[in-house]
Amino acid sequence: MAAIHSAPLWLVVLVKSALLLLVVITTFAYAMLAERKVMAWMQLRPGPNRVGPWGLLQPAADALKMMFKEDLTPKTADPLIYKLAPFISLISAFGAYAIIPFSEPSPGDLWSIGNVNAGILFIFALTALGVYGISLGGWASGSKYPLLGSVRSTAQMISYELAMSMSVIGVLLLAGTTSLAGIVHAQHRIWFVIPQLIGFVIYLITAVAETNRAPFDLVEADAELVAGFHTEYSGLRFGLFFIAEYVNMLTVSCIATLLFLGGWNPLFGLTVVPGIVWFLLKVSFFLFFYIWLRATLPRFRYDRLMAFGWKVLLPAATANLVVTAIVVAYIG
Amino acid sequence: MARMHKSLYNVGALLKGLATTFGFMFVRRPTIEYPSVKKQHAPRFHGLHELRRYADAKERCIGCELCAVACPANAITVIGAENTPQDRRSPGERYAARYEIDELRCIFCGMCEEACPTDAIVLTPRFEMAGLRRGAFVYAKDRLLVPPTEGVGTAPDERPNGIPSDLGRVAEIKSTTDVQTGYDATNRGTILKKQRKGLAG
Amino acid sequence: MLLFWLLGILLIASAVFVVMQRKPVYSVVGLLLHFAILAVFYLTLNAEFLAVIQIVIYTGAILILFVFVIALLSSGTEAFAAGPNRMPKAGVPAALLALVALGLLIYGVSRGNLFASGAHVAASTSIAGPPGTANVFGSVADFGKALFTTHLLPFEIMALILMVAVVGVVALAGDESPYVPTRKRASAVEREMREAIVRAGEG
């Protein structure tokens, strides 16, 4: 503790970032394994179990495989942007962790790297940047399926980001702050999932769409678009997109936990269990939920996806926001 | 629009689907993890061929080529030779000087087994015969014939239910080069032709 | 101060990059960079909220539509053809006009003492609060207050202008376009097809 106080700020931030990067990458690796395992169980298969006990070393094997595969660039591709796109995706995916608080802010800010006042907005800004990785990557591949994927991703992201922001603003109104730690503190008595149930449901749905996961994975829809925006990518560059997708999934799970499930606030008043454990439990629940959804629901048809976003989610989110605003203005 | 609403708002169906997949997580999986766990197969499973012996270690095969004639896939090649008093391989007049089965052509129908007058050829339940070269799948007598030390071989009607203990033996033999004559089975066709001519002439 | 000049040079460089590129997507990437640097600029002015909103609105909503249009229109990766300049005469007055506007802007800004240090500027150019109040520029509540009280009229006018644009687009590309299937047209087509089948059966 004392060391944290005396060390220069840049060093603290650097060390924390490096540690967090390690944690997030490991979580990504095991989230991927968990997804394969859980989906296998739901489909009556054992899942990966050859590498290491219970397949626990599978992520390492996959990483090695990805590193040693050839990195191809199609002849028709725009080389610069083609090579740049995965990095845009990855950086914007990791950026969110700069401000996510993982537990009660302690002296020395042990559980988060930075605390930005416009916290939740900062994350929205980063997700907004993340679209560029996908849409530019798909465009720069110089091939028809990636192009279709990238056009879809652009339209889908814009449509669902609106509803997502709307659903989150309800929480901001209740909490009266945009700082993530502040929002969690505001849930000390009651988790926002209860007063903001509609917002929570809308957030869950839009978050799936934002991270391009089934049943909203129109962007890569393997049944129609081969592999969508990353059809032409191979080797490590494909790996970067892959990491970005899972890290985004982790991010939206963290945000859902912070905004709606009370962050590190304990359940049943069990303050004995440290906050970080509660936080991780709730995040794991969301991760499981996303995997569960993927194993259950068939992919949406594209026009239905758009109709659902604009005609159902956005009006519902707006109505929820208006009602919340009125209630906050006249009662709270 | 009405139809869309019906499907979109059918939350009950969504929940039912989620419950189904969740429930399946705890259902016993039918997977048999093959190399480490092996399935019992049917008692009359048709697998790799075997050439049997009599109890006095003489070969049952008399080189009559009926199996080769019966084979619908033309997978069997038999070249018979006369037994001599000095070198009696089988109880009959003739024996199989060369007996080869191309296991890639074989359809494991068991017609050879039915056609054999002396019950010399049988299909065992062995099925693991992976190889890296096509030539490796031409099984000659060195791999088909039961070694003299190992008894008479699998009885046609009382095959063991399961996988024989000597499964590894087949996999170990990787080369098809006949040790005695030193020819490679990869060029088997041309060599056989030459040898037929030699035998005839 | 060093940061300011560094960012300024980068900002102008990225802006030049946007204009100089022949490939539209390169321009978009340049613009993306430009917006990002601008956001950093806001950050140095302690305008956290503005920086984030800059990214969310400009890169998240507007620029992505550019990408969308580029992806839809020029599906290949070719650059714009280097054709002749179709408006050589308009070029000179437009450049002059832009130069004058830029000069006026720089004049105004230099009088506004913008080249002072970041924190000071944040205070002196704050929207709602009196000079010297910390973080007025960046706080969401004050920003909202300013938007809906002092600057309500410009705000509403902007909304109206944008609405006009939306209505205009709908009017231009809307119902009369043959590519938009309407319920009425679909039923008409269906009726025609049914009649054709009936006729074919009779004939």
XYZ file of C-alpha atoms in Angstrom:
736
model
C 0.000 0.000 0.000
C 2.617 2.446 1.069
C 4.611 1.646 -2.043
C 1.667 2.653 -4.188
C 1.464 6.044 -2.518
C 5.126 6.837 -2.897
C 5.606 5.572 -6.456
C 5.253 8.052 -9.315
C 1.855 8.046 -10.998
C 3.067 6.899 -14.397
C 4.784 3.876 -12.881
C 1.710 2.878 -10.913
C -0.478 3.197 -13.990
C 1.986 1.258 -16.097
C 2.264 -1.616 -13.639
C -1.494 -1.731 -13.126
C -2.134 -1.697 -16.871
C 0.335 -4.499 -17.465
C -1.218 -6.596 -14.717
C -4.717 -5.900 -15.944
C -3.748 -6.740 -19.496
C -2.465 -10.066 -18.282
C -5.649 -10.729 -16.326
C -7.918 -9.718 -19.199
C -6.028 -11.835 -21.723
C -6.151 -14.833 -19.428
C -9.842 -14.255 -18.848
C -10.330 -14.057 -22.595
C -8.533 -17.350 -23.052
C -10.614 -19.116 -20.472
C -13.829 -17.419 -21.528
C -13.202 -18.924 -24.933
C -12.577 -22.343 -23.417
C -15.642 -21.954 -21.212
C -17.720 -21.071 -24.219
C -16.584 -24.153 -26.094
C -17.119 -26.322 -23.041
C -20.535 -24.974 -22.058
C -21.805 -25.053 -25.620
C -20.520 -28.600 -25.958
C -22.328 -29.668 -22.799
C -25.525 -28.104 -24.034
C -25.123 -30.011 -27.283
C -24.319 -33.306 -25.535
C -20.641 -33.216 -26.448
C -17.653 -33.317 -24.100
C -15.940 -30.286 -25.668
C -12.193 -29.821 -25.892
C -10.550 -32.299 -23.534
C -7.396 -33.438 -25.271
C -4.916 -30.730 -24.314
C -4.165 -30.879 -20.632
C -6.561 -32.097 -17.939
C -10.163 -31.280 -18.932
C -8.736 -29.377 -21.898
C -7.426 -26.644 -19.616
C -4.374 -26.024 -21.791
C -6.466 -25.657 -24.938
C -6.181 -21.812 -24.978
C -2.388 -22.087 -24.969
C -2.505 -24.549 -27.840
C -4.870 -22.271 -29.762
C -2.653 -19.265 -29.165
C 0.375 -21.147 -30.478
C -1.581 -22.311 -33.491
C -2.724 -18.788 -34.244
C 0.787 -17.402 -33.929
C 2.318 -19.878 -36.317
C -0.341 -19.744 -38.984
C 0.446 -17.817 -42.093
C -0.723 -14.221 -42.157
C -2.315 -13.801 -45.569
C -3.176 -10.547 -47.285
C -5.464 -10.855 -50.300
C -4.230 -9.334 -53.536
C -7.311 -7.125 -53.768
C -6.967 -5.867 -50.209
C -5.952 -2.379 -49.211
C -2.785 -3.389 -47.365
C -2.458 -0.508 -44.921
C -6.013 -0.470 -43.636
C -6.251 -4.234 -43.805
C -3.328 -4.445 -41.412
C -4.484 -1.560 -39.243
C -8.058 -2.719 -38.642
C -7.446 -5.532 -36.128
C -5.431 -3.148 -33.982
C -8.245 -0.581 -33.933
C -10.559 -3.328 -32.746
C -8.173 -4.561 -30.116
C -7.146 -1.179 -28.713
C -10.691 0.058 -28.371
C -11.646 -3.230 -26.731
C -8.881 -3.010 -24.149
C -9.269 0.731 -23.578
C -12.420 0.243 -21.534
C -10.484 -1.491 -18.768
C -8.615 1.725 -18.057
C -11.564 2.974 -16.060
C -13.547 -0.050 -14.902
C -13.437 -0.257 -11.104
C -13.297 -3.862 -9.974
C -14.015 -3.299 -6.325
C -14.515 -0.616 -3.684
C -12.068 2.223 -4.426
C -9.523 1.893 -1.630
C -6.756 4.286 -0.718
C -4.294 4.240 -3.580
C -7.033 3.271 -6.013
C -6.019 -0.359 -5.949
C -8.941 -1.734 -7.926
C -8.967 0.524 -10.958
C -6.436 2.217 -13.176
C -8.138 5.548 -13.617
C -11.369 7.104 -12.471
C -12.913 9.274 -15.154
C -15.911 11.387 -14.285
C -17.534 10.704 -17.625
C -16.863 7.000 -17.037
C -19.725 5.284 -18.783
C -19.569 7.771 -21.656
C -15.890 7.003 -22.074
C -16.766 3.361 -22.575
C -19.418 4.264 -25.111
C -16.836 6.324 -26.959
C -14.518 3.330 -27.074
C -17.198 0.966 -28.318
C -17.974 3.563 -30.972
C -14.340 3.354 -32.066
C -14.450 -0.431 -32.038
C -16.856 -0.461 -34.974
C -14.124 0.974 -37.165
C -11.973 -2.089 -36.728
C -14.734 -4.295 -38.050
C -16.088 -2.061 -40.784
C -12.696 -0.915 -42.082
C -11.313 -4.440 -41.863
C -14.230 -5.814 -43.814
C -13.970 -3.090 -46.390
C -10.213 -3.320 -46.803
C -10.314 -7.069 -47.428
C -11.370 -6.299 -50.994
C -13.735 -9.235 -51.064
C -17.498 -9.417 -51.186
C -18.412 -11.312 -48.026
C -16.275 -9.207 -45.708
C -17.747 -6.116 -47.343
C -21.275 -7.303 -46.641
C -20.233 -8.103 -43.100
C -18.764 -4.675 -42.584
C -21.816 -2.892 -43.981
C -23.996 -4.967 -41.680
C -21.809 -4.264 -38.683
C -21.973 -0.539 -39.302
C -25.743 -0.476 -39.583
C -26.226 -2.814 -36.665
C -23.871 -0.967 -34.358
C -25.435 2.407 -35.043
C -28.939 1.060 -34.551
C -28.258 -0.776 -31.328
C -25.921 1.767 -29.814
C -28.797 4.249 -29.697
C -31.036 1.883 -27.766
C -28.114 0.917 -25.554
C -27.315 4.516 -24.605
C -31.000 5.158 -23.956
C -31.246 2.166 -21.657
C -28.167 3.264 -19.740
C -29.272 6.877 -19.290
C -32.057 5.658 -17.009
C -29.406 4.340 -14.645
C -27.430 7.583 -14.894
C -30.558 9.517 -13.903
C -31.111 7.339 -10.864
C -27.466 7.505 -9.828
C -27.027 11.172 -10.653
C -23.485 10.639 -11.863
C -21.634 9.222 -14.852
C -18.743 7.922 -12.804
C -18.790 4.121 -12.623
C -17.752 3.998 -8.991
C -20.431 6.582 -8.207
C -23.080 4.487 -9.927
C -22.110 1.460 -7.858
C -22.237 3.511 -4.667
C -25.714 4.681 -5.613
C -26.808 1.038 -5.653
C -25.868 0.546 -2.051
C -29.469 0.046 -0.986
C -31.092 -1.397 -4.086
C -29.600 -2.733 -7.267
C -30.724 -0.833 -10.329
C -31.888 -4.036 -11.948
C -35.100 -3.692 -9.941
C -36.170 -0.092 -10.712
C -34.637 -0.308 -14.184
C -35.798 -3.769 -15.189
C -36.805 -2.664 -18.682
C -33.523 -0.829 -19.092
C -31.667 -3.924 -17.904
C -33.388 -6.200 -20.408
C -32.798 -3.705 -23.221
C -29.168 -3.353 -22.198
C -28.688 -7.115 -22.209
C -30.162 -7.456 -25.692
C -28.297 -4.508 -27.172
C -25.055 -5.621 -25.563
C -25.296 -8.916 -27.420
C -25.847 -6.990 -30.632
C -22.992 -4.579 -29.879
C -20.518 -7.396 -29.377
C -21.736 -9.141 -32.553
C -22.537 -12.350 -30.817
C -25.249 -14.885 -31.543
C -28.171 -14.467 -32.043
C -27.120 -11.061 -33.409
C -23.922 -12.198 -35.125
C -25.151 -11.051 -38.522
C -21.732 -9.511 -39.009
C -20.043 -12.873 -39.317
C -23.095 -15.063 -40.033
C -21.214 -18.125 -41.185
C -24.266 -19.587 -42.877
C -24.471 -16.779 -45.416
C -21.278 -14.695 -45.273
C -18.613 -17.401 -44.854
C -17.113 -15.651 -41.838
C -18.264 -12.087 -42.400
C -15.815 -9.295 -41.844
C -12.892 -11.568 -40.941
C -13.256 -13.991 -43.847
C -9.909 -12.977 -45.322
C -8.042 -12.662 -42.065
C -5.804 -15.435 -40.866
C -3.163 -16.103 -38.282
C -2.467 -13.543 -35.635
C -4.563 -10.799 -37.223
C -7.624 -13.011 -37.047
C -6.574 -13.739 -33.496
C -6.665 -10.042 -32.655
C -10.248 -9.757 -33.899
C -11.067 -12.847 -31.926
C -9.548 -11.441 -28.756
C -11.358 -8.146 -29.325
C -14.703 -9.915 -29.593
C -14.269 -11.758 -26.322
C -12.799 -8.779 -24.521
C -15.801 -6.743 -25.653
C -18.051 -9.444 -24.296
C -16.196 -9.195 -21.014
C -16.524 -5.413 -21.068
C -20.282 -5.399 -21.561
C -20.556 -7.981 -18.796
C -18.544 -5.744 -16.467
C -20.685 -2.747 -17.407
C -23.898 -4.705 -16.865
C -22.603 -5.704 -13.459
C -21.612 -2.163 -12.545
C -24.780 -0.511 -13.813
C -27.482 -2.982 -12.931
C -26.249 -5.658 -10.537
C -24.642 -3.375 -8.007
C -21.006 -3.948 -8.966
C -19.087 -5.223 -5.959
C -22.026 -4.761 -3.570
C -22.606 -8.102 -1.842
C -25.721 -10.206 -2.095
C -27.707 -10.936 1.132
C -25.431 -8.544 3.026
C -22.536 -11.007 2.926
C -19.818 -8.435 3.502
C -17.421 -11.188 4.613
C -16.818 -12.073 0.979
C -14.593 -9.424 -0.604
C -16.093 -7.127 -3.223
C -13.862 -8.335 -5.999
C -15.259 -11.858 -5.591
C -18.809 -10.573 -5.877
C -17.860 -8.563 -8.916
C -16.241 -11.537 -10.629
C -19.179 -13.790 -9.774
C -21.625 -11.382 -11.357
C -19.447 -10.935 -14.434
C -19.174 -14.708 -14.785
C -22.934 -14.932 -14.621
C -23.225 -12.564 -17.572
C -20.550 -14.380 -19.529
C -22.384 -17.627 -18.960
C -25.592 -15.963 -20.032
C -24.075 -14.884 -23.342
C -22.745 -18.367 -24.007
C -26.103 -19.795 -23.044
C -27.873 -17.481 -25.474
C -25.503 -18.464 -28.255
C -26.159 -22.139 -27.685
C -29.910 -21.623 -27.640
C -31.117 -19.031 -30.110
C -30.949 -19.145 -33.893
C -29.582 -16.153 -35.773
C -31.907 -13.249 -36.502
C -32.850 -12.405 -40.030
C -31.290 -9.092 -41.002
C -34.468 -7.088 -41.579
C -35.924 -8.425 -38.336
C -32.793 -7.349 -36.502
C -33.211 -3.820 -37.804
C -36.956 -3.767 -37.172
C -36.419 -5.076 -33.661
C -33.793 -2.450 -32.917
C -35.660 0.554 -34.253
C -39.289 -0.377 -33.707
C -39.119 -2.230 -30.415
C -35.943 -1.577 -28.460
C -35.502 2.119 -29.174
C -39.112 3.132 -28.363
C -39.094 0.930 -25.277
C -35.807 2.413 -24.097
C -37.039 5.945 -24.743
C -40.285 5.315 -22.892
C -38.335 3.833 -20.013
C -36.084 6.884 -19.987
C -39.003 9.326 -19.995
C -40.761 7.520 -17.158
C -37.532 7.361 -15.163
C -36.891 11.059 -15.751
C -40.383 11.990 -14.565
C -40.090 9.806 -11.497
C -36.640 11.162 -10.645
C -37.744 14.750 -11.187
C -40.902 14.565 -9.062
C -40.097 11.969 -6.412
C -36.374 11.400 -6.100
C -46.099 -6.579 -38.631
C -48.530 -8.677 -36.661
C -46.511 -11.766 -37.412
C -43.293 -10.103 -36.369
C -44.788 -9.095 -33.057
C -45.993 -12.595 -32.456
C -42.515 -14.020 -32.864
C -40.657 -11.217 -31.133
C -42.800 -11.051 -28.078
C -42.982 -14.754 -27.622
C -40.799 -14.554 -24.551
C -42.262 -17.795 -23.247
C -40.781 -19.696 -26.157
C -37.415 -18.019 -25.584
C -37.401 -19.030 -21.949
C -38.457 -22.545 -22.862
C -35.535 -22.769 -25.266
C -33.116 -21.482 -22.654
C -34.462 -23.984 -20.135
C -33.997 -26.792 -22.643
C -30.365 -25.991 -23.355
C -29.671 -25.492 -19.672
C -31.214 -28.839 -18.866
C -29.127 -30.575 -21.487
C -25.964 -29.502 -19.683
C -26.676 -32.174 -17.095
C -27.743 -34.957 -19.419
C -25.387 -37.908 -19.798
C -23.387 -37.520 -23.006
C -23.365 -40.397 -25.462
C -19.805 -39.653 -26.585
C -17.342 -42.529 -26.520
C -13.871 -41.028 -26.357
C -12.516 -43.435 -28.887
C -8.789 -43.944 -28.540
C -8.974 -44.171 -24.769
C -12.374 -45.849 -24.505
C -13.297 -48.519 -27.015
C -16.759 -49.565 -27.962
C -17.917 -53.157 -27.853
C -18.902 -54.070 -31.334
C -21.347 -56.530 -32.746
C -20.323 -60.188 -32.380
C -20.150 -60.679 -36.150
C -18.290 -57.461 -36.896
C -16.329 -57.631 -40.147
C -12.835 -56.247 -39.832
C -9.340 -57.110 -40.933
C -8.776 -60.504 -42.555
C -6.816 -63.340 -41.067
C -5.426 -66.543 -42.593
C -5.833 -69.442 -40.204
C -3.790 -72.554 -39.494
C -4.533 -76.083 -38.423
C -3.575 -77.250 -34.986
C -0.359 -78.733 -36.403
C 0.620 -75.261 -37.634
C -0.087 -76.128 -41.303
C -1.759 -73.403 -43.328
C -5.425 -73.947 -44.025
C -5.262 -72.142 -47.349
C -4.896 -74.474 -50.312
C -4.437 -71.732 -52.895
C -7.676 -72.502 -54.742
C -8.383 -68.807 -55.485
C -12.102 -69.207 -54.801
C -11.939 -66.202 -52.482
C -10.354 -64.107 -55.212
C -13.133 -65.137 -57.593
C -15.842 -64.441 -55.042
C -14.472 -61.039 -54.102
C -16.816 -58.364 -55.512
C -14.135 -55.697 -55.168
C -11.295 -57.661 -56.742
C -9.252 -57.016 -53.665
C -7.750 -60.479 -53.275
C -4.806 -61.868 -55.197
C -3.821 -65.495 -54.707
C -0.974 -67.257 -56.438
C -0.878 -70.880 -55.608
C 2.082 -73.286 -55.686
C 2.518 -77.058 -55.378
C 3.406 -78.569 -52.064
C 6.485 -80.751 -52.191
C 7.250 -83.600 -49.782
C 10.271 -81.636 -48.534
C 8.268 -78.437 -47.881
C 4.644 -79.147 -46.974
C 2.893 -75.919 -46.169
C -0.704 -77.177 -46.237
C -2.410 -80.524 -46.048
C -3.660 -80.371 -49.642
C -1.796 -80.508 -52.934
C -1.306 -76.809 -53.225
C -0.758 -73.864 -50.917
C -0.874 -70.068 -51.376
C 2.608 -68.955 -52.371
C 1.425 -65.413 -52.342
C -1.785 -64.170 -50.727
C -2.501 -60.464 -50.739
C -5.549 -58.376 -49.896
C -5.801 -54.706 -50.770
C -7.653 -53.455 -47.710
C -8.442 -50.152 -49.393
C -10.441 -51.951 -52.065
C -12.001 -54.437 -49.713
C -15.598 -53.731 -48.752
C -15.547 -56.154 -45.819
C -18.543 -58.092 -47.108
C -17.294 -61.509 -46.007
C -17.842 -63.246 -49.351
C -14.285 -64.622 -49.252
C -15.060 -66.188 -45.909
C -18.178 -67.847 -47.335
C -16.419 -69.009 -50.448
C -13.461 -70.607 -48.671
C -13.746 -74.417 -48.677
C -11.259 -74.876 -45.838
C -12.299 -71.968 -43.559
C -8.837 -70.553 -44.114
C -9.772 -66.891 -44.370
C -11.881 -65.161 -41.734
C -12.732 -61.579 -40.960
C -11.615 -60.584 -37.470
C -13.105 -57.686 -35.522
C -9.880 -55.701 -35.852
C -10.493 -52.415 -37.599
C -7.650 -50.064 -36.732
C -5.403 -50.210 -39.770
C -4.408 -46.616 -40.397
C -1.378 -46.068 -42.556
C 0.520 -43.256 -44.183
C 0.966 -44.764 -47.669
C -1.506 -46.471 -49.928
C 0.933 -49.310 -50.369
C 0.793 -50.012 -46.661
C -2.784 -51.219 -47.056
C -1.863 -54.158 -49.234
C -1.697 -56.883 -46.640
C 0.452 -59.833 -47.591
C 0.844 -63.159 -45.846
C 3.335 -61.684 -43.400
C 0.517 -59.733 -41.829
C -2.507 -61.882 -42.662
C -1.288 -65.302 -41.589
C -1.515 -66.158 -37.914
C 2.026 -66.620 -36.628
C 2.730 -70.278 -35.915
C 3.266 -69.489 -32.247
C -0.179 -68.016 -31.814
C -2.396 -70.995 -32.418
C -4.935 -71.485 -35.111
C -6.449 -68.007 -35.303
C -9.960 -66.707 -35.012
C -12.668 -69.298 -35.481
C -15.191 -68.244 -38.098
C -18.243 -68.576 -35.891
C -16.848 -67.855 -32.472
C -15.132 -64.557 -32.857
C -14.398 -62.722 -29.645
C -16.864 -60.002 -28.840
C -14.581 -57.027 -28.715
C -11.127 -56.051 -29.725
C -8.360 -58.630 -29.683
C -5.439 -58.033 -27.434
C -2.892 -58.033 -30.271
C -4.441 -54.946 -31.888
C -1.180 -53.099 -31.736
C 0.613 -55.708 -33.822
C -1.050 -54.659 -37.045
C -0.334 -51.010 -36.526
C 3.326 -51.588 -35.771
C 4.110 -53.102 -39.134
C 4.453 -50.046 -41.278
C 6.325 -51.287 -44.289
C 4.834 -53.608 -46.834
C 8.191 -54.683 -48.072
C 8.261 -58.433 -48.098
C 11.296 -59.383 -46.107
C 11.823 -62.633 -47.935
C 11.662 -61.402 -51.501
C 12.507 -57.770 -50.888
C 9.900 -56.183 -53.116
C 7.823 -53.127 -52.378
C 4.092 -53.639 -52.567
C 3.674 -50.110 -53.926
C 4.568 -51.357 -57.377
C 2.741 -54.574 -56.732
C 0.785 -54.736 -60.004
C 3.745 -54.748 -62.376
C 5.792 -57.018 -60.155
C 2.973 -59.512 -59.929
C 2.593 -59.545 -63.703
C 6.253 -60.263 -64.142
C 6.131 -62.997 -61.571
C 3.099 -64.616 -63.179
C 4.966 -64.693 -66.426
C 7.949 -66.164 -64.658
C 5.800 -68.812 -62.999
C 4.061 -69.651 -66.246
C 7.232 -69.761 -68.198
C 2.455 24.088 -23.741
C 4.647 21.557 -25.527
C 1.670 19.227 -25.622
C -0.416 21.944 -27.201
C 1.998 22.536 -30.051
C 2.537 18.821 -30.558
C -1.164 18.138 -30.696
C -1.740 21.176 -32.868
C 0.792 20.039 -35.422
C -0.682 16.557 -35.393
C -4.172 17.978 -35.748
C -3.272 20.061 -38.767
C -1.250 17.227 -40.260
C -4.176 14.850 -39.977
C -6.485 17.475 -41.471
C -4.123 17.899 -44.423
C -3.934 14.133 -44.725
C -7.734 14.006 -45.002
C -7.778 16.472 -47.868
C -4.748 15.114 -49.712
C -5.806 11.486 -49.980
C -7.214 10.167 -53.208
C -8.658 7.058 -51.603
C -11.804 7.987 -49.670
C -11.198 5.443 -46.937
C -7.787 6.913 -46.194
C -9.492 10.243 -45.762
C -11.908 8.661 -43.326
C -9.065 7.154 -41.323
C -7.373 10.551 -41.317
C -10.569 12.151 -40.100
C -10.852 9.510 -37.411
C -7.364 10.413 -36.247
C -8.282 14.088 -36.446
C -11.320 13.632 -34.223
C -9.332 11.582 -31.759
C -6.668 14.291 -31.478
C -9.375 16.895 -31.080
C -10.792 14.845 -28.216
C -7.375 14.821 -26.591
C -7.348 18.581 -27.018
C -10.587 18.832 -25.086
C -9.066 16.628 -22.437
C -6.149 19.020 -22.007
C -8.745 21.730 -21.489
C -10.300 19.640 -18.691
C -13.392 19.233 -20.818
C -13.787 15.540 -20.200
C -17.420 15.407 -21.139
C -16.925 17.313 -24.362
C -14.033 15.053 -25.337
C -16.077 11.933 -24.846
C -19.094 13.372 -26.622
C -16.835 14.427 -29.478
C -15.819 10.811 -29.940
C -19.276 9.346 -29.418
C -21.061 11.717 -31.802
C -18.500 12.448 -34.468
C -16.668 9.164 -34.727
C -19.368 6.898 -33.380
C -22.262 8.209 -35.393
C -21.275 10.584 -38.172
C -17.987 9.248 -39.449
C -19.195 5.671 -39.357
C -21.923 6.692 -41.777
C -19.182 7.934 -44.096
C -17.615 4.504 -43.913
C -21.010 2.977 -44.544
C -21.555 5.083 -47.644
C -18.035 4.471 -48.941
C -18.394 0.753 -48.417
C -21.714 0.779 -50.252
C -20.719 3.054 -53.121
C -17.176 2.096 -54.016
C -17.122 -1.530 -53.164
C -13.622 -1.943 -54.518
C -10.507 -0.488 -53.039
C -9.692 1.751 -56.002
C -8.968 5.398 -55.568
C -11.006 8.185 -57.085
C -10.056 8.722 -60.695
C -7.683 11.635 -61.200
C -10.070 13.433 -63.551
C -9.939 17.060 -64.595
C -10.979 19.652 -62.065
C -14.567 20.409 -62.992
C -14.759 23.677 -61.137
C -11.475 25.514 -61.693
C -13.140 28.904 -61.557
C -14.916 28.200 -58.275
C -11.669 27.073 -56.713
C -9.969 30.420 -56.371
C -12.821 32.401 -54.748
C -13.613 29.457 -52.470
C -10.006 29.292 -51.342
C -9.946 33.056 -50.787
C -13.156 32.912 -48.812
C -11.825 30.076 -46.672
C -8.601 32.006 -46.114
C -10.487 35.089 -44.976
C -12.661 33.034 -42.688
C -9.614 31.336 -41.217
C -7.908 34.694 -40.752
C -10.912 36.081 -38.936
C -11.030 32.986 -36.764
C -7.383 33.228 -35.847
C -7.774 36.932 -35.136
C -10.734 36.279 -32.886
C -9.050 33.430 -31.122
C -5.842 35.352 -30.528
C -7.826 38.143 -28.940
C -9.571 35.530 -26.822
C -6.196 34.627 -25.321
C -6.477 30.949 -26.259
C -2.742 30.462 -26.326
C -2.580 30.557 -22.584
C -2.304 27.406 -20.507
C -5.055 24.799 -20.617
C -6.614 25.182 -17.222
C -6.836 28.922 -17.553
C -8.548 28.676 -20.896
C -11.003 26.161 -19.567
C -12.024 28.683 -16.968
C -12.149 31.704 -19.224
C -14.169 30.058 -21.972
C -16.522 28.131 -19.758
C -20.065 28.114 -21.001
C -22.336 28.598 -18.054
C -20.517 29.311 -14.855
C -18.604 32.418 -13.955
C -14.900 32.428 -14.889
C -12.751 30.495 -12.525
C -15.273 27.825 -11.571
C -13.537 24.496 -11.852
C -14.739 21.846 -14.242
C -17.785 23.736 -15.454
C -16.929 22.905 -19.014
C -16.723 19.221 -18.290
C -19.513 18.535 -15.861
C -22.546 16.880 -17.370
C -25.043 18.705 -15.189
C -23.678 22.169 -16.013
C -23.378 21.254 -19.632
C -26.995 20.206 -19.700
C -28.075 23.349 -17.863
C -26.210 25.537 -20.308
C -27.704 23.700 -23.229
C -31.270 23.983 -22.023
C -31.206 27.518 -20.562
C -28.643 29.970 -21.935
C -28.210 28.260 -25.280
C -31.684 26.870 -25.704
C -32.485 28.837 -28.870
C -29.378 27.849 -30.857
C -29.847 24.304 -29.651
C -33.431 24.166 -30.897
C -32.492 25.834 -34.171
C -29.810 23.222 -34.708
C -32.304 20.481 -33.995
C -34.706 22.034 -36.473
C -32.027 22.256 -39.174
C -31.111 18.624 -38.674
C -34.765 17.681 -38.774
C -35.159 19.552 -42.050
C -32.261 17.563 -43.435
C -33.824 14.285 -42.326
C -37.203 15.221 -43.774
C -35.496 16.297 -46.985
C -33.707 12.983 -47.329
C -36.902 11.080 -46.716
C -38.732 13.231 -49.260
C -35.984 12.761 -51.844
C -35.348 9.066 -51.416
C -38.581 8.009 -49.835
C -41.801 6.512 -51.012
C -41.601 7.076 -54.753
C -38.378 5.145 -55.108
C -38.999 1.852 -56.865
C -36.668 0.088 -54.462
C -38.777 0.668 -51.401
C -41.420 -2.033 -51.280
C -44.608 -0.658 -49.804
C -47.453 -2.759 -48.589
C -49.730 -1.236 -51.213
C -47.315 -1.977 -54.041
C -46.691 -5.494 -52.791
C -50.389 -6.272 -52.715
C -50.799 -4.776 -56.186
C -48.028 -7.002 -57.518
C -49.572 -9.984 -55.820
C -52.972 -9.228 -57.378
C -51.419 -8.874 -60.816
C -49.638 -12.176 -60.448
C -52.810 -13.915 -59.335
C -54.712 -12.476 -62.296
C -51.947 -13.564 -64.658
C -52.151 -17.091 -63.310
C -55.922 -17.102 -63.709
C -55.592 -15.812 -67.281
C -53.010 -18.431 -68.090
C -55.390 -21.088 -66.771
C -58.247 -19.786 -68.927
C -56.197 -19.473 -72.100
